[in-house]
Short mmCIF file of N, CA and C in Angstrom, two decimals:
data_model
loop_
_atom_site.label_atom_id
_atom_site.label_comp_id
_atom_site.label_asym_id
_atom_site.label_seq_id
_atom_site.Cartn_x
_atom_site.Cartn_y
_atom_site.Cartn_z
N MET A 1 -140.85 205.07 -264.97
CA MET A 1 -140.30 204.52 -264.19
C MET A 1 -139.24 204.07 -265.43
N VAL A 2 -137.82 203.71 -264.86
CA VAL A 2 -136.39 203.44 -265.55
C VAL A 2 -136.09 201.93 -265.34
N LEU A 3 -135.31 201.58 -265.82
CA LEU A 3 -135.27 200.11 -265.70
C LEU A 3 -133.54 200.18 -265.96
N ASP A 4 -133.11 199.60 -264.60
CA ASP A 4 -131.59 199.24 -264.76
C ASP A 4 -131.26 198.33 -265.15
N ARG A 5 -130.58 197.91 -266.05
CA ARG A 5 -130.46 196.34 -266.73
C ARG A 5 -129.15 196.14 -266.16
N LYS A 6 -128.23 196.88 -266.22
CA LYS A 6 -126.87 196.55 -265.64
C LYS A 6 -127.03 196.32 -263.97
N ASN A 7 -127.59 196.63 -263.32
CA ASN A 7 -127.98 195.94 -262.02
C ASN A 7 -128.98 195.08 -261.59
N SER A 8 -130.03 194.87 -262.31
CA SER A 8 -131.07 193.77 -262.62
C SER A 8 -130.98 192.30 -261.76
N PRO A 9 -131.27 191.88 -260.99
CA PRO A 9 -131.57 190.90 -260.46
C PRO A 9 -131.94 189.48 -260.71
N LEU A 10 -132.51 189.92 -261.97
CA LEU A 10 -133.10 188.69 -262.99
C LEU A 10 -131.72 188.34 -264.18
N LYS A 11 -131.31 189.64 -264.14
CA LYS A 11 -129.65 189.47 -265.55
C LYS A 11 -129.31 188.34 -265.42
N GLN A 12 -128.78 187.66 -264.03
CA GLN A 12 -127.31 186.99 -263.96
C GLN A 12 -128.08 185.48 -264.02
N PRO A 13 -129.23 185.36 -263.25
CA PRO A 13 -129.67 184.41 -263.34
C PRO A 13 -130.34 183.76 -264.68
N LEU A 14 -131.23 184.50 -265.43
CA LEU A 14 -131.75 184.03 -266.73
C LEU A 14 -130.41 183.73 -267.41
N ILE A 15 -129.15 184.44 -267.35
CA ILE A 15 -128.26 184.14 -267.95
C ILE A 15 -127.47 183.01 -268.02
N SER A 16 -127.64 182.41 -266.74
CA SER A 16 -127.36 180.89 -266.03
C SER A 16 -128.10 180.04 -266.64
N GLU A 17 -129.19 180.22 -266.85
CA GLU A 17 -130.45 179.00 -267.15
C GLU A 17 -130.09 179.08 -268.34
N ALA A 18 -130.59 180.05 -268.86
CA ALA A 18 -130.31 179.77 -270.21
C ALA A 18 -129.22 179.33 -270.91
N LYS A 19 -127.84 179.46 -269.98
CA LYS A 19 -126.72 178.56 -270.65
C LYS A 19 -127.19 177.07 -270.22
N SER A 20 -127.35 176.82 -268.89
CA SER A 20 -127.86 175.57 -268.58
C SER A 20 -128.95 174.85 -269.61
N LEU A 21 -130.05 175.08 -270.21
CA LEU A 21 -130.73 174.73 -270.54
C LEU A 21 -130.26 174.39 -272.24
N LEU A 22 -129.98 175.17 -273.00
CA LEU A 22 -128.98 175.28 -274.14
C LEU A 22 -127.51 174.58 -274.12
N ARG A 23 -126.52 174.84 -273.13
CA ARG A 23 -125.02 174.65 -273.72
C ARG A 23 -124.80 173.00 -274.10
N PRO A 24 -125.65 172.10 -273.67
CA PRO A 24 -125.69 170.87 -273.55
C PRO A 24 -126.12 170.46 -275.37
N THR A 25 -127.01 170.90 -275.96
CA THR A 25 -127.39 171.02 -277.20
C THR A 25 -126.40 171.60 -278.01
N PHE A 26 -126.38 173.10 -277.66
CA PHE A 26 -124.96 173.25 -278.29
C PHE A 26 -123.63 172.81 -278.90
N GLU A 27 -123.57 171.97 -277.55
CA GLU A 27 -122.18 171.13 -278.04
C GLU A 27 -122.50 169.59 -278.94
N LYS A 28 -123.69 169.66 -278.93
CA LYS A 28 -123.77 168.30 -279.74
C LYS A 28 -123.38 168.83 -280.76
N PHE A 29 -124.26 169.99 -281.19
CA PHE A 29 -124.50 170.71 -282.48
C PHE A 29 -122.89 171.16 -283.25
N CYS A 30 -122.63 171.71 -282.41
CA CYS A 30 -120.95 171.78 -282.56
C CYS A 30 -120.26 170.62 -282.76
N LYS A 31 -120.42 169.52 -282.00
CA LYS A 31 -119.60 168.18 -282.24
C LYS A 31 -120.13 167.54 -284.08
N ALA A 32 -121.38 168.01 -284.03
CA ALA A 32 -122.01 167.29 -285.35
C ALA A 32 -121.15 167.91 -286.60
N VAL A 33 -121.34 169.00 -286.42
CA VAL A 33 -120.79 169.93 -287.63
C VAL A 33 -118.87 170.04 -287.38
N GLU A 34 -118.33 169.31 -286.24
CA GLU A 34 -116.73 169.45 -286.43
C GLU A 34 -116.48 168.06 -286.89
N GLU A 35 -117.62 167.15 -286.78
CA GLU A 35 -117.46 165.81 -287.71
C GLU A 35 -118.03 165.92 -289.03
N GLN A 36 -118.69 166.87 -289.47
CA GLN A 36 -118.96 167.03 -290.78
C GLN A 36 -119.94 165.97 -290.67
N LYS A 37 -120.68 165.93 -290.09
CA LYS A 37 -122.13 165.04 -290.06
C LYS A 37 -123.09 166.18 -290.37
N TRP A 38 -123.70 166.58 -291.58
CA TRP A 38 -124.23 167.33 -292.02
C TRP A 38 -125.56 166.90 -291.64
N ASP A 39 -126.26 165.74 -291.75
CA ASP A 39 -127.29 165.33 -291.64
C ASP A 39 -128.03 165.66 -290.21
N GLU A 40 -126.57 164.86 -288.94
CA GLU A 40 -126.85 165.29 -287.48
C GLU A 40 -127.18 167.01 -287.32
N ALA A 41 -126.00 167.42 -287.79
CA ALA A 41 -126.35 168.72 -288.12
C ALA A 41 -127.44 169.92 -288.10
N VAL A 42 -128.39 169.26 -289.06
CA VAL A 42 -129.65 170.05 -289.82
C VAL A 42 -130.64 170.06 -288.53
N ALA A 43 -130.56 168.39 -288.24
CA ALA A 43 -131.60 167.99 -287.08
C ALA A 43 -132.01 169.06 -286.35
N PHE A 44 -130.74 169.90 -286.16
CA PHE A 44 -131.19 170.64 -284.61
C PHE A 44 -131.79 172.11 -285.13
N TYR A 45 -131.95 172.33 -286.47
CA TYR A 45 -132.45 173.51 -287.24
C TYR A 45 -134.26 172.94 -287.30
N ASP A 46 -135.10 174.16 -286.92
CA ASP A 46 -136.28 173.96 -286.90
C ASP A 46 -136.93 173.81 -288.47
N GLU A 47 -137.88 173.06 -288.76
CA GLU A 47 -138.26 172.86 -290.61
C GLU A 47 -138.05 173.91 -290.89
N GLU A 48 -138.37 175.50 -289.98
CA GLU A 48 -138.73 176.26 -291.06
C GLU A 48 -137.83 177.54 -291.06
N ALA A 49 -136.25 176.94 -290.25
CA ALA A 49 -135.27 178.05 -289.84
C ALA A 49 -134.70 178.80 -291.19
N ALA A 50 -133.75 179.81 -290.58
CA ALA A 50 -133.28 180.14 -291.88
C ALA A 50 -132.04 180.17 -291.55
N LEU A 51 -130.69 180.58 -292.47
CA LEU A 51 -129.26 180.76 -292.14
C LEU A 51 -129.31 181.80 -292.98
N VAL A 52 -128.38 182.96 -292.30
CA VAL A 52 -127.93 184.00 -292.90
C VAL A 52 -126.29 185.02 -292.99
N GLU A 53 -125.95 184.64 -294.06
CA GLU A 53 -124.23 185.09 -294.20
C GLU A 53 -124.81 186.41 -294.38
N THR A 54 -124.18 187.29 -292.89
CA THR A 54 -124.71 188.81 -293.09
C THR A 54 -124.18 189.84 -294.51
N GLY A 55 -125.13 190.05 -295.14
CA GLY A 55 -124.38 190.95 -296.17
C GLY A 55 -124.34 190.30 -297.50
N LYS A 56 -124.66 189.33 -297.46
CA LYS A 56 -124.56 188.32 -298.76
C LYS A 56 -125.76 187.49 -298.96
N LYS A 57 -125.83 186.22 -298.14
CA LYS A 57 -127.15 185.80 -298.37
C LYS A 57 -127.88 184.92 -297.37
N GLY A 58 -128.85 184.87 -298.09
CA GLY A 58 -129.90 183.64 -296.47
C GLY A 58 -130.22 182.54 -297.54
N VAL A 59 -130.69 181.28 -296.76
CA VAL A 59 -131.28 180.80 -297.40
C VAL A 59 -132.32 179.81 -296.17
N HIS A 60 -133.55 179.03 -296.55
CA HIS A 60 -134.41 178.23 -295.86
C HIS A 60 -134.81 177.24 -295.43
N GLY A 61 -134.64 176.82 -294.89
CA GLY A 61 -135.34 175.16 -294.92
C GLY A 61 -133.61 174.13 -294.37
N ARG A 62 -134.18 173.15 -293.76
CA ARG A 62 -132.79 172.68 -293.41
C ARG A 62 -132.36 171.48 -295.10
N GLU A 63 -133.09 171.26 -295.78
CA GLU A 63 -132.07 171.17 -297.22
C GLU A 63 -131.08 171.90 -297.93
N ALA A 64 -131.59 173.25 -298.09
CA ALA A 64 -131.00 174.48 -298.48
C ALA A 64 -129.39 174.77 -296.87
N ILE A 65 -129.98 174.65 -295.77
CA ILE A 65 -128.72 174.90 -295.15
C ILE A 65 -127.67 173.54 -295.01
N LYS A 66 -128.14 172.28 -295.22
CA LYS A 66 -127.34 171.44 -295.41
C LYS A 66 -126.62 171.79 -296.94
N GLN A 67 -126.83 171.93 -297.63
CA GLN A 67 -126.42 172.52 -299.06
C GLN A 67 -125.23 173.41 -298.49
N GLU A 68 -125.94 174.85 -297.58
CA GLU A 68 -124.31 175.30 -297.27
C GLU A 68 -123.10 174.89 -296.01
N PHE A 69 -123.34 174.20 -295.64
CA PHE A 69 -122.63 173.19 -294.66
C PHE A 69 -121.72 172.68 -295.61
N LEU A 70 -122.23 171.95 -296.61
CA LEU A 70 -121.07 171.44 -297.42
C LEU A 70 -119.82 172.26 -298.20
N LYS A 71 -120.55 173.47 -298.62
CA LYS A 71 -119.32 174.79 -298.18
C LYS A 71 -118.30 174.40 -297.87
N PHE A 72 -118.58 174.26 -296.39
CA PHE A 72 -117.28 174.43 -295.68
C PHE A 72 -116.71 173.09 -295.03
N SER A 73 -116.92 172.51 -296.05
CA SER A 73 -116.14 170.92 -295.88
C SER A 73 -114.88 170.86 -295.64
N GLU A 74 -114.10 171.67 -295.95
CA GLU A 74 -112.61 171.92 -296.25
C GLU A 74 -112.43 173.11 -294.72
N VAL A 75 -113.07 173.48 -294.00
CA VAL A 75 -112.75 174.45 -292.78
C VAL A 75 -112.55 173.76 -291.44
N ALA A 76 -111.89 174.29 -290.60
CA ALA A 76 -111.80 173.54 -289.33
C ALA A 76 -112.63 174.97 -288.39
N GLY A 77 -113.22 174.53 -287.42
CA GLY A 77 -113.63 175.94 -286.86
C GLY A 77 -113.62 175.52 -285.23
N LYS A 78 -113.43 176.80 -284.31
CA LYS A 78 -114.00 176.55 -282.98
C LYS A 78 -114.38 177.86 -282.39
N VAL A 79 -115.21 177.47 -281.45
CA VAL A 79 -115.97 178.75 -280.62
C VAL A 79 -115.04 179.18 -279.64
N LEU A 80 -114.76 180.37 -279.66
CA LEU A 80 -113.88 181.18 -279.03
C LEU A 80 -114.53 181.42 -278.14
N SER A 81 -116.07 182.10 -277.68
CA SER A 81 -116.70 182.69 -276.73
C SER A 81 -118.15 182.55 -277.04
N GLU A 82 -118.67 182.27 -275.89
CA GLU A 82 -120.28 182.41 -276.19
C GLU A 82 -120.82 183.33 -275.33
N HIS A 83 -122.27 183.90 -275.26
CA HIS A 83 -123.14 184.67 -274.41
C HIS A 83 -124.63 184.33 -274.29
N TYR A 84 -125.08 183.67 -273.47
CA TYR A 84 -126.57 183.13 -273.75
C TYR A 84 -127.53 184.49 -273.30
N GLU A 85 -128.60 184.73 -273.80
CA GLU A 85 -130.12 185.26 -273.01
C GLU A 85 -130.81 184.66 -273.56
N MET A 86 -132.00 184.73 -272.41
CA MET A 86 -133.43 184.06 -272.81
C MET A 86 -134.49 184.56 -272.68
N THR A 87 -135.82 184.39 -273.32
CA THR A 87 -136.89 184.76 -272.76
C THR A 87 -137.92 183.72 -272.44
N THR A 88 -139.15 183.92 -272.63
CA THR A 88 -139.88 182.72 -272.14
C THR A 88 -139.73 181.69 -273.12
N ASP A 89 -139.60 181.57 -274.65
CA ASP A 89 -139.63 180.62 -275.44
C ASP A 89 -138.42 180.61 -276.47
N PHE A 90 -137.76 181.51 -276.21
CA PHE A 90 -136.35 181.53 -277.32
C PHE A 90 -135.43 181.59 -276.05
N ILE A 91 -134.06 181.05 -276.52
CA ILE A 91 -132.74 181.44 -276.25
C ILE A 91 -131.93 182.40 -277.27
N THR A 92 -131.04 183.18 -277.20
CA THR A 92 -130.49 183.65 -278.11
C THR A 92 -128.75 183.18 -277.49
N LEU A 93 -127.82 183.34 -278.45
CA LEU A 93 -126.47 182.89 -278.29
C LEU A 93 -125.98 183.82 -279.06
N ASN A 94 -124.93 184.30 -279.24
CA ASN A 94 -124.17 185.41 -279.57
C ASN A 94 -122.75 184.58 -279.35
N ALA A 95 -121.82 184.19 -280.61
CA ALA A 95 -120.92 183.51 -280.54
C ALA A 95 -119.67 184.28 -281.20
N GLU A 96 -118.46 184.11 -280.45
CA GLU A 96 -117.15 184.41 -281.79
C GLU A 96 -116.52 183.35 -281.58
N PHE A 97 -116.41 182.96 -283.07
CA PHE A 97 -115.51 182.03 -283.31
C PHE A 97 -114.69 181.70 -284.33
N GLU A 98 -113.50 181.06 -284.96
CA GLU A 98 -112.56 180.84 -285.63
C GLU A 98 -112.22 180.09 -286.47
N LEU A 99 -112.58 180.09 -287.79
CA LEU A 99 -112.14 179.13 -289.03
C LEU A 99 -110.87 178.94 -289.49
N THR A 100 -110.61 178.09 -289.85
CA THR A 100 -109.05 177.82 -290.40
C THR A 100 -109.12 176.55 -291.71
N SER A 101 -108.43 177.38 -292.53
CA SER A 101 -108.80 176.36 -294.29
C SER A 101 -106.93 177.10 -294.33
N GLU A 102 -106.94 175.84 -295.64
CA GLU A 102 -105.67 176.19 -296.20
C GLU A 102 -105.70 177.21 -297.57
N LYS A 103 -106.60 177.38 -298.01
CA LYS A 103 -107.15 178.38 -298.68
C LYS A 103 -106.56 179.79 -298.11
N LYS A 104 -107.76 180.06 -297.17
CA LYS A 104 -107.42 181.17 -296.50
C LYS A 104 -106.97 181.53 -295.24
N GLY A 105 -106.72 180.50 -294.74
CA GLY A 105 -105.76 180.56 -292.92
C GLY A 105 -106.89 180.69 -292.01
N VAL A 106 -106.38 181.47 -290.81
CA VAL A 106 -107.56 181.64 -289.71
C VAL A 106 -107.95 182.68 -290.26
N GLU A 107 -109.34 182.51 -289.86
CA GLU A 107 -110.66 184.32 -289.85
C GLU A 107 -111.43 183.90 -289.08
N LYS A 108 -111.78 185.32 -288.47
CA LYS A 108 -112.65 185.22 -287.06
C LYS A 108 -113.56 185.12 -287.66
N GLY A 109 -114.95 185.18 -286.91
CA GLY A 109 -116.49 185.62 -286.89
C GLY A 109 -117.31 185.40 -285.97
N LYS A 110 -118.37 186.26 -286.16
CA LYS A 110 -119.19 186.17 -284.97
C LYS A 110 -120.58 185.36 -285.63
N ALA A 111 -121.48 184.97 -284.91
CA ALA A 111 -122.30 184.24 -284.79
C ALA A 111 -123.90 184.89 -284.20
N LEU A 112 -125.03 184.73 -284.54
CA LEU A 112 -126.07 185.13 -283.70
C LEU A 112 -127.12 183.97 -284.02
N GLN A 113 -127.50 183.28 -282.68
CA GLN A 113 -128.22 182.11 -282.78
C GLN A 113 -129.56 182.26 -282.22
N ILE A 114 -130.57 182.31 -282.56
CA ILE A 114 -131.71 182.34 -281.76
C ILE A 114 -132.99 180.63 -281.96
N TRP A 115 -132.50 179.93 -280.45
CA TRP A 115 -133.28 178.81 -280.37
C TRP A 115 -134.90 178.88 -280.02
N ARG A 116 -135.63 178.41 -280.71
CA ARG A 116 -137.21 178.00 -280.00
C ARG A 116 -137.66 176.73 -279.40
N LYS A 117 -137.89 177.12 -278.09
CA LYS A 117 -138.63 176.13 -277.68
C LYS A 117 -139.66 175.21 -278.29
N LYS A 118 -139.43 173.73 -278.56
CA LYS A 118 -140.45 173.18 -278.99
C LYS A 118 -140.50 172.11 -278.33
N GLY A 119 -141.80 171.94 -277.34
CA GLY A 119 -142.04 170.82 -276.39
C GLY A 119 -140.76 170.95 -274.74
N ASP A 120 -140.42 170.09 -275.24
CA ASP A 120 -138.83 170.25 -274.14
C ASP A 120 -137.51 170.20 -274.32
N SER A 121 -137.62 170.49 -275.70
CA SER A 121 -136.19 170.97 -276.16
C SER A 121 -136.24 172.35 -276.84
N TYR A 122 -134.68 172.81 -277.38
CA TYR A 122 -134.85 173.90 -278.29
C TYR A 122 -134.58 173.46 -279.44
N GLN A 123 -134.75 173.77 -280.78
CA GLN A 123 -134.21 173.82 -282.15
C GLN A 123 -133.97 175.08 -282.41
N LEU A 124 -132.89 175.37 -283.29
CA LEU A 124 -132.37 176.36 -283.95
C LEU A 124 -133.12 176.79 -284.97
N TYR A 125 -133.63 177.98 -284.65
CA TYR A 125 -134.95 178.96 -285.75
C TYR A 125 -134.15 179.78 -286.57
N HIS A 126 -132.82 180.44 -286.08
CA HIS A 126 -132.66 181.51 -287.01
C HIS A 126 -131.44 181.61 -286.83
N GLU A 127 -130.13 181.83 -287.76
CA GLU A 127 -128.81 182.17 -287.51
C GLU A 127 -128.30 182.78 -288.48
N GLU A 128 -127.44 184.16 -287.79
CA GLU A 128 -126.91 184.73 -288.69
C GLU A 128 -125.31 184.92 -288.32
N PHE A 129 -124.37 185.00 -289.36
CA PHE A 129 -122.99 184.67 -289.39
C PHE A 129 -122.38 185.42 -289.88
N SER A 130 -121.22 186.06 -289.41
CA SER A 130 -120.32 186.69 -290.69
C SER A 130 -119.04 186.43 -290.30
N VAL A 131 -118.11 186.51 -291.22
CA VAL A 131 -116.66 185.96 -291.43
C VAL A 131 -115.70 187.39 -291.63
N ALA A 132 -115.01 187.85 -290.78
CA ALA A 132 -113.90 188.76 -292.00
C ALA A 132 -112.89 188.36 -292.18
#
């Protein structure tokens, strides 16, 4: 049996459902980051979450993630695009973003977030990002 993913009748509804489930939470997360409310931002992460800067290093746990966020306190960012997918207990979000700082100017990057269902909500379980 060959599965035709491009023409799958489930593909669009699952993407729409993933987006409708996660987008409000993702927007609150982005607002907390934008306003540099680091305690509020890390509360979206699972206690066992990992944050990985692709090809450089990774950290584990909310406190370590908060320390990484503090390094970005002089950077403004915005999300340029988002793509959602889901399984039973996880929603993945691929995003492209732009960071602006006095030191480096404008930089573009990509992020992959894996959100895990916990009860009736989702928590950020794994995040990988790279800045070009």
